Amino acid sequence: MPKSLKEFFDASPELRIVVYAGKGGLGKTTASAATAYWFSKRGKKPLCFSTDPQASLSDIFERDIFGKGVIEVAPSLYVVEIDADKRIAEFQEEVRAKIRELYKIEKIPDEIDEYIRTAAAEPAMHESATYDAMAELLAKGEYDIYIFDMPPFGHGVRMISMAQILDAWIDKMEETRRKAAEYEEAVARLKGLSAKTEDEVLVELREIRRKLDFFRESLTNPKTCAFFMVIIPEKMAILDTERALEMFDKLGIKLSGIIVNQIYPPSLLENPNISTFLKNRIEMQQKYMKVIWEKFEEYIRALVPMFDREPKGLDMIAKVAEHMFERPWEVDVI
Amino acid sequence: MPKWFKRERKEEKREEEGGVKKEVKEAVKGVFYGMASHGMVRYMLKTRMYLEHLFMLITLGDMLGFPILPPYYSLKLLPYAIPHIKTWKRSLFRERDVTDLLY
């Protein structure tokens, strides 16, 4: 048997970040909520953070938490769901305020304001704003463990590669700024004037880089951050996981584990009156379970059954947590 | 003529002399600056302008349709770039001809 989820967490005392990634609709948010629940029951102070614009944590905890900041949904169980649109609007206002303050003007020039509005409409803006929110929460360090529910693949991890690219960019930009400053200084000296003060743009660039580096380091250090994938026993999910493993490899991240979700209990087959529909489904799943065990054995951390109800509300989350952590190899519903 | 009047006149004259001296000094300095380093300074300022424009293109390129930096970071840098935006756009869209090489 591979290491179970509980054994994994017990063996990583320095862990601060847990990330759930994978295709949409397979149970990332449920797994995140259950993990946060489990940590809160063990006397830790977890924060479950959803970056999903579809606001599913609100559904799971049956409370409207979208864009409302950090909320304690159960004793020492904290949850936050970022409203990216709201954050972007706040960010735009910050930029405008800065312009007003720098140039002592009341009205932003139309041309500039138009640019601020169009730039904020770009899709990449949502991602950046979400990651910024994530980095901000991490930097504050008010919680013992951060559980991130990433939006369906691709972007979740693309963030790390984006940080790498931006880092290279900022290097180049710093270089041009430095050269420009050198020329300016030389000119000032030749003209017999005193040298100029520090470049504010350079200060801002360094600040952006510091934030990105902190974020990237937090996510790529295997001691402090664990990446999990949630899959189901179906062909698509298996192919997706193979691709994801390649991607993780390229980014230099180690996948910490796989949670197989929505497994129909095979014990149902023992019932002679089972419907053909269910029988076919279970047999199909079992076929893919075999493939999953063959391909990803070292990564499998827990098996979670398909429930007869949607996993909603604290009671159901507690049940999912029980399956994930206490009986990881049983798929008969308790 | 009372004594105090004479003294004041003298002081006035001295001041005048100082002013002329200063002017001459400035003029000589200007001539030397023009002969020795003006060309260099101009060249440097031009290079500095190019660097500034390059930087603007990288950061605010999407203003003109070159999306290079993610907009989130562009907006962060926008406030500092405002004074240069007009000249930057003008220089980028300006038509170029042979006389550009002369200046």
GROMACS .gro file of C-alpha atoms in nm, chain A:
model
  334
    1MET     CA    1   0.000   0.000   0.000
    2PRO     CA    2   0.127   0.350  -0.075
    3LYS     CA    3   0.136   0.619   0.191
    4SER     CA    4  -0.212   0.729   0.288
    5LEU     CA    5  -0.316   1.091   0.306
    6LYS     CA    6  -0.297   1.090   0.685
    7GLU     CA    7   0.046   0.926   0.684
    8PHE     CA    8   0.160   1.181   0.430
    9PHE     CA    9   0.052   1.477   0.643
   10ASP     CA   10   0.192   1.320   0.958
   11ALA     CA   11   0.526   1.278   0.784
   12SER     CA   12   0.537   1.642   0.667
   13PRO     CA   13   0.522   1.858   0.978
   14GLU     CA   14   0.655   2.165   0.796
   15LEU     CA   15   0.375   2.165   0.544
   16ARG     CA   16   0.200   2.502   0.512
   17ILE     CA   17   0.030   2.483   0.174
   18VAL     CA   18  -0.190   2.214   0.023
   19VAL     CA   19  -0.303   2.257  -0.335
   20TYR     CA   20  -0.578   2.055  -0.503
   21ALA     CA   21  -0.570   2.059  -0.880
   22GLY     CA   22  -0.732   1.863  -1.157
   23LYS     CA   23  -1.015   1.867  -1.406
   24GLY     CA   24  -1.335   2.047  -1.323
   25GLY     CA   25  -1.621   1.872  -1.147
   26LEU     CA   26  -1.423   1.582  -1.003
   27GLY     CA   27  -1.431   1.698  -0.643
   28LYS     CA   28  -1.142   1.937  -0.583
   29THR     CA   29  -1.351   2.172  -0.376
   30THR     CA   30  -1.499   1.885  -0.175
   31ALA     CA   31  -1.150   1.747  -0.109
   32SER     CA   32  -1.026   2.093  -0.008
   33ALA     CA   33  -1.316   2.148   0.228
   34ALA     CA   34  -1.271   1.800   0.383
   35THR     CA   35  -0.897   1.858   0.429
   36ALA     CA   36  -0.961   2.192   0.598
   37TYR     CA   37  -1.223   2.027   0.818
   38TRP     CA   38  -0.983   1.750   0.917
   39PHE     CA   39  -0.705   1.994   1.009
   40SER     CA   40  -0.947   2.204   1.213
   41LYS     CA   41  -1.050   1.893   1.406
   42ARG     CA   42  -0.685   1.822   1.483
   43GLY     CA   43  -0.645   2.156   1.655
   44LYS     CA   44  -0.489   2.342   1.363
   45LYS     CA   45  -0.609   2.668   1.214
   46PRO     CA   46  -0.664   2.601   0.843
   47LEU     CA   47  -0.774   2.844   0.575
   48CYS     CA   48  -0.951   2.702   0.275
   49PHE     CA   49  -0.913   2.931  -0.023
   50SER     CA   50  -1.111   2.896  -0.340
   51THR     CA   51  -0.978   3.052  -0.656
   52ASP     CA   52  -1.267   2.920  -0.854
   53PRO     CA   53  -1.480   3.194  -1.004
   54GLN     CA   54  -1.781   2.963  -0.986
   55ALA     CA   55  -1.806   3.001  -0.610
   56SER     CA   56  -1.843   2.637  -0.511
   57LEU     CA   57  -1.727   2.670  -0.151
   58SER     CA   58  -2.041   2.872  -0.090
   59ASP     CA   59  -2.242   2.574  -0.216
   60ILE     CA   60  -2.053   2.320  -0.011
   61PHE     CA   61  -2.080   2.507   0.318
   62GLU     CA   62  -2.431   2.622   0.227
   63ARG     CA   63  -2.344   2.979   0.315
   64ASP     CA   64  -2.289   3.283   0.099
   65ILE     CA   65  -1.921   3.354   0.148
   66PHE     CA   66  -1.840   3.475  -0.202
   67GLY     CA   67  -1.639   3.797  -0.188
   68LYS     CA   68  -1.710   3.839   0.182
   69GLY     CA   69  -1.353   3.798   0.307
   70VAL     CA   70  -1.235   3.530   0.550
   71ILE     CA   71  -1.523   3.360   0.732
   72GLU     CA   72  -1.518   3.104   1.013
   73VAL     CA   73  -1.772   2.844   0.897
   74ALA     CA   74  -1.710   2.606   1.188
   75PRO     CA   75  -1.492   2.631   1.500
   76SER     CA   76  -1.139   2.726   1.377
   77LEU     CA   77  -1.227   2.638   1.019
   78TYR     CA   78  -1.172   2.942   0.800
   79VAL     CA   79  -1.285   2.980   0.445
   80VAL     CA   80  -1.239   3.250   0.184
   81GLU     CA   81  -1.375   3.278  -0.164
   82ILE     CA   82  -1.228   3.556  -0.372
   83ASP     CA   83  -1.450   3.775  -0.582
   84ALA     CA   84  -1.201   3.857  -0.856
   85ASP     CA   85  -1.424   4.123  -1.016
   86LYS     CA   86  -1.448   4.312  -0.692
   87ARG     CA   87  -1.075   4.291  -0.638
   88ILE     CA   88  -1.008   4.420  -0.987
   89ALA     CA   89  -1.242   4.714  -0.930
   90GLU     CA   90  -1.056   4.796  -0.609
   91PHE     CA   91  -0.725   4.765  -0.786
   92GLN     CA   92  -0.835   5.004  -1.062
   93GLU     CA   93  -0.937   5.254  -0.797
   94GLU     CA   94  -0.596   5.220  -0.631
   95VAL     CA   95  -0.424   5.298  -0.960
   96ARG     CA   96  -0.645   5.602  -1.012
   97ALA     CA   97  -0.583   5.724  -0.658
   98LYS     CA   98  -0.210   5.691  -0.711
   99ILE     CA   99  -0.225   5.896  -1.030
  100ARG     CA  100  -0.427   6.168  -0.857
  101GLU     CA  101  -0.183   6.179  -0.571
  102LEU     CA  102   0.132   6.178  -0.787
  103TYR     CA  103   0.021   6.456  -1.020
  104LYS     CA  104  -0.214   6.645  -0.790
  105ILE     CA  105  -0.503   6.627  -1.035
  106GLU     CA  106  -0.871   6.573  -0.973
  107LYS     CA  107  -0.974   6.413  -1.299
  108ILE     CA  108  -0.783   6.132  -1.467
  109PRO     CA  109  -0.720   6.216  -1.834
  110ASP     CA  110  -0.969   6.034  -2.058
  111GLU     CA  111  -0.702   5.851  -2.253
  112ILE     CA  112  -0.548   5.713  -1.933
  113ASP     CA  113  -0.879   5.622  -1.778
  114GLU     CA  114  -0.979   5.437  -2.091
  115TYR     CA  115  -0.660   5.236  -2.071
  116ILE     CA  116  -0.724   5.150  -1.707
  117ARG     CA  117  -1.072   5.028  -1.798
  118THR     CA  118  -0.969   4.820  -2.099
  119ALA     CA  119  -0.668   4.665  -1.926
  120ALA     CA  120  -0.892   4.544  -1.644
  121ALA     CA  121  -1.122   4.370  -1.891
  122GLU     CA  122  -0.852   4.127  -2.006
  123PRO     CA  123  -0.902   3.767  -1.892
  124ALA     CA  124  -0.548   3.746  -1.757
  125MET     CA  125  -0.643   4.016  -1.512
  126HIS     CA  126  -0.866   3.776  -1.317
  127GLU     CA  127  -0.588   3.528  -1.272
  128SER     CA  128  -0.335   3.788  -1.166
  129ALA     CA  129  -0.576   3.940  -0.916
  130THR     CA  130  -0.651   3.597  -0.768
  131TYR     CA  131  -0.286   3.504  -0.735
  132ASP     CA  132  -0.216   3.839  -0.581
  133ALA     CA  133  -0.486   3.771  -0.323
  134MET     CA  134  -0.334   3.429  -0.258
  135ALA     CA  135   0.015   3.571  -0.216
  136GLU     CA  136  -0.116   3.839   0.015
  137LEU     CA  137  -0.283   3.586   0.245
  138LEU     CA  138   0.028   3.368   0.244
  139ALA     CA  139   0.254   3.661   0.325
  140LYS     CA  140   0.041   3.757   0.624
  141GLY     CA  141   0.085   3.407   0.766
  142GLU     CA  142  -0.212   3.418   1.004
  143TYR     CA  143  -0.307   3.052   0.952
  144ASP     CA  144  -0.132   2.722   1.021
  145ILE     CA  145  -0.213   2.566   0.690
  146TYR     CA  146  -0.344   2.702   0.361
  147ILE     CA  147  -0.558   2.484   0.140
  148PHE     CA  148  -0.595   2.612  -0.214
  149ASP     CA  149  -0.870   2.491  -0.436
  150MET     CA  150  -0.733   2.571  -0.779
  151PRO     CA  151  -0.952   2.626  -1.080
  152PRO     CA  152  -0.945   2.343  -1.338
  153PHE     CA  153  -0.600   2.257  -1.458
  154GLY     CA  154  -0.391   2.467  -1.680
  155HIS     CA  155  -0.420   2.789  -1.500
  156GLY     CA  156  -0.355   2.663  -1.154
  157VAL     CA  157  -0.008   2.553  -1.230
  158ARG     CA  158   0.050   2.790  -1.517
  159MET     CA  159   0.079   3.050  -1.245
  160ILE     CA  160   0.414   2.908  -1.145
  161SER     CA  161   0.548   2.917  -1.498
  162MET     CA  162   0.408   3.268  -1.534
  163ALA     CA  163   0.603   3.371  -1.228
  164GLN     CA  164   0.916   3.231  -1.389
  165ILE     CA  165   0.858   3.423  -1.711
  166LEU     CA  166   0.774   3.743  -1.532
  167ASP     CA  167   1.089   3.708  -1.329
  168ALA     CA  168   1.297   3.701  -1.646
  169TRP     CA  169   1.102   4.001  -1.776
  170ILE     CA  170   1.159   4.202  -1.467
  171ASP     CA  171   1.530   4.125  -1.493
  172LYS     CA  172   1.534   4.281  -1.838
  173MET     CA  173   1.325   4.576  -1.730
  174GLU     CA  174   1.546   4.645  -1.434
  175GLU     CA  175   1.839   4.644  -1.670
  176THR     CA  176   1.689   4.908  -1.899
  177ARG     CA  177   1.591   5.118  -1.598
  178ARG     CA  178   1.939   5.096  -1.455
  179LYS     CA  179   2.098   5.193  -1.787
  180ALA     CA  180   1.857   5.484  -1.822
  181ALA     CA  181   1.945   5.599  -1.473
  182GLU     CA  182   2.318   5.577  -1.553
  183TYR     CA  183   2.275   5.802  -1.854
  184GLU     CA  184   2.074   6.045  -1.655
  185GLU     CA  185   2.338   6.061  -1.387
  186ALA     CA  186   2.618   6.112  -1.638
  187VAL     CA  187   2.425   6.395  -1.805
  188ALA     CA  188   2.362   6.559  -1.471
  189ARG     CA  189   2.730   6.544  -1.386
  190LEU     CA  190   2.840   6.690  -1.720
  191LYS     CA  191   2.595   6.973  -1.680
  192GLY     CA  192   2.722   7.033  -1.331
  193LEU     CA  193   2.393   6.947  -1.158
  194SER     CA  194   2.353   6.713  -0.866
  195ALA     CA  195   2.260   6.350  -0.933
  196LYS     CA  196   1.894   6.252  -0.928
  197THR     CA  197   1.706   6.060  -0.664
  198GLU     CA  198   1.614   5.689  -0.676
  199ASP     CA  199   1.394   5.565  -0.961
  200GLU     CA  200   1.046   5.494  -0.827
  201VAL     CA  201   0.968   5.258  -1.111
  202LEU     CA  202   1.262   5.045  -1.012
  203VAL     CA  203   1.131   5.034  -0.658
  204GLU     CA  204   0.790   4.918  -0.785
  205LEU     CA  205   0.946   4.657  -1.012
  206ARG     CA  206   1.150   4.517  -0.725
  207GLU     CA  207   0.836   4.498  -0.513
  208ILE     CA  208   0.650   4.305  -0.785
  209ARG     CA  209   0.943   4.069  -0.819
  210ARG     CA  210   0.973   4.017  -0.444
  211LYS     CA  211   0.607   3.917  -0.427
  212LEU     CA  212   0.632   3.680  -0.723
  213ASP     CA  213   0.947   3.518  -0.587
  214PHE     CA  214   0.786   3.466  -0.250
  215PHE     CA  215   0.483   3.309  -0.414
  216ARG     CA  216   0.688   3.085  -0.639
  217GLU     CA  217   0.918   2.974  -0.360
  218SER     CA  218   0.625   2.894  -0.134
  219LEU     CA  219   0.467   2.679  -0.403
  220THR     CA  220   0.778   2.502  -0.530
  221ASN     CA  221   0.934   2.406  -0.199
  222PRO     CA  222   0.832   2.041  -0.149
  223LYS     CA  223   0.877   2.070   0.228
  224THR     CA  224   0.619   2.343   0.269
  225CYS     CA  225   0.383   2.279  -0.022
  226ALA     CA  226   0.203   1.967  -0.142
  227PHE     CA  227   0.019   1.931  -0.474
  228PHE     CA  228  -0.263   1.681  -0.498
  229MET     CA  229  -0.476   1.580  -0.789
  230VAL     CA  230  -0.831   1.459  -0.763
  231ILE     CA  231  -0.934   1.209  -1.030
  232ILE     CA  232  -1.215   0.964  -1.099
  233PRO     CA  233  -1.186   0.615  -1.250
  234GLU     CA  234  -1.250   0.717  -1.609
  235LYS     CA  235  -1.027   0.724  -1.910
  236MET     CA  236  -1.029   1.103  -1.952
  237ALA     CA  237  -0.910   1.157  -1.596
  238ILE     CA  238  -0.626   0.909  -1.642
  239LEU     CA  239  -0.505   1.079  -1.959
  240ASP     CA  240  -0.531   1.416  -1.790
  241THR     CA  241  -0.324   1.294  -1.496
  242GLU     CA  242  -0.052   1.166  -1.726
  243ARG     CA  243  -0.033   1.505  -1.893
  244ALA     CA  244  -0.034   1.678  -1.557
  245LEU     CA  245   0.256   1.465  -1.436
  246GLU     CA  246   0.457   1.573  -1.740
  247MET     CA  247   0.370   1.935  -1.673
  248PHE     CA  248   0.468   1.910  -1.308
  249ASP     CA  249   0.796   1.758  -1.416
  250LYS     CA  250   0.869   2.048  -1.648
  251LEU     CA  251   0.804   2.298  -1.374
  252GLY     CA  252   1.022   2.110  -1.130
  253ILE     CA  253   0.737   2.028  -0.893
  254LYS     CA  254   0.675   1.688  -0.741
  255LEU     CA  255   0.317   1.567  -0.731
  256SER     CA  256   0.243   1.471  -0.372
  257GLY     CA  257  -0.048   1.245  -0.435
  258ILE     CA  258  -0.364   1.146  -0.613
  259ILE     CA  259  -0.707   1.108  -0.459
  260VAL     CA  260  -0.943   0.885  -0.648
  261ASN     CA  261  -1.298   1.009  -0.604
  262GLN     CA  262  -1.650   0.899  -0.692
  263ILE     CA  263  -1.585   0.525  -0.679
  264TYR     CA  264  -1.901   0.312  -0.682
  265PRO     CA  265  -1.867   0.050  -0.405
  266PRO     CA  266  -1.785  -0.281  -0.584
  267SER     CA  267  -1.962  -0.468  -0.303
  268LEU     CA  268  -2.286  -0.364  -0.474
  269LEU     CA  269  -2.210  -0.629  -0.735
  270GLU     CA  270  -2.281  -0.896  -0.473
  271ASN     CA  271  -2.647  -0.806  -0.488
  272PRO     CA  272  -2.806  -1.043  -0.746
  273ASN     CA  273  -3.080  -0.791  -0.826
  274ILE     CA  274  -2.840  -0.512  -0.926
  275SER     CA  275  -2.953  -0.315  -1.232
  276THR     CA  276  -2.750  -0.359  -1.551
  277PHE     CA  277  -2.690   0.014  -1.561
  278LEU     CA  278  -2.518   0.014  -1.224
  279LYS     CA  279  -2.343  -0.315  -1.294
  280ASN     CA  280  -2.190  -0.183  -1.616
  281ARG     CA  281  -2.083   0.134  -1.446
  282ILE     CA  282  -1.913  -0.046  -1.159
  283GLU     CA  283  -1.737  -0.284  -1.396
  284MET     CA  284  -1.617   0.004  -1.611
  285GLN     CA  285  -1.483   0.183  -1.303
  286GLN     CA  286  -1.310  -0.131  -1.176
  287LYS     CA  287  -1.137  -0.170  -1.511
  288TYR     CA  288  -1.000   0.182  -1.485
  289MET     CA  289  -0.916   0.137  -1.117
  290LYS     CA  290  -0.679  -0.137  -1.227
  291VAL     CA  291  -0.515   0.098  -1.475
  292ILE     CA  292  -0.488   0.370  -1.212
  293TRP     CA  293  -0.321   0.132  -0.967
  294GLU     CA  294  -0.078   0.017  -1.233
  295LYS     CA  295   0.014   0.363  -1.350
  296PHE     CA  296   0.008   0.576  -1.039
  297GLU     CA  297   0.043   0.339  -0.746
  298GLU     CA  298   0.312   0.540  -0.566
  299TYR     CA  299   0.091   0.851  -0.577
  300ILE     CA  300  -0.242   0.715  -0.457
  301ARG     CA  301  -0.325   0.859  -0.114
  302ALA     CA  302  -0.695   0.786  -0.069
  303LEU     CA  303  -0.999   0.633  -0.233
  304VAL     CA  304  -1.328   0.810  -0.183
  305PRO     CA  305  -1.662   0.645  -0.262
  306MET     CA  306  -1.951   0.787  -0.457
  307PHE     CA  307  -2.209   0.904  -0.205
  308ASP     CA  308  -2.582   0.866  -0.238
  309ARG     CA  309  -2.613   1.241  -0.188
  310GLU     CA  310  -2.426   1.552  -0.288
  311PRO     CA  311  -2.143   1.620  -0.041
  312LYS     CA  312  -2.291   1.940   0.097
  313GLY     CA  313  -2.309   2.080   0.446
  314LEU     CA  314  -2.076   2.019   0.739
  315ASP     CA  315  -2.211   1.669   0.814
  316MET     CA  316  -2.134   1.545   0.466
  317ILE     CA  317  -1.794   1.716   0.468
  318ALA     CA  318  -1.717   1.536   0.794
  319LYS     CA  319  -1.811   1.210   0.625
  320VAL     CA  320  -1.587   1.280   0.326
  321ALA     CA  321  -1.302   1.370   0.563
  322GLU     CA  322  -1.357   1.041   0.750
  323HIS     CA  323  -1.324   0.851   0.423
  324MET     CA  324  -1.024   1.048   0.302
  325PHE     CA  325  -0.821   1.033   0.621
  326GLU     CA  326  -0.939   0.752   0.844
  327ARG     CA  327  -1.033   0.476   0.601
  328PRO     CA  328  -0.845   0.567   0.280
  329TRP     CA  329  -0.860   0.220   0.126
  330GLU     CA  330  -1.227   0.139   0.178
  331VAL     CA  331  -1.491   0.242  -0.068
  332ASP     CA  332  -1.797   0.109   0.109
  333VAL     CA  333  -1.997   0.410   0.220
  334ILE     CA  334  -2.016   0.448   0.596
   0.00000   0.00000   0.00000
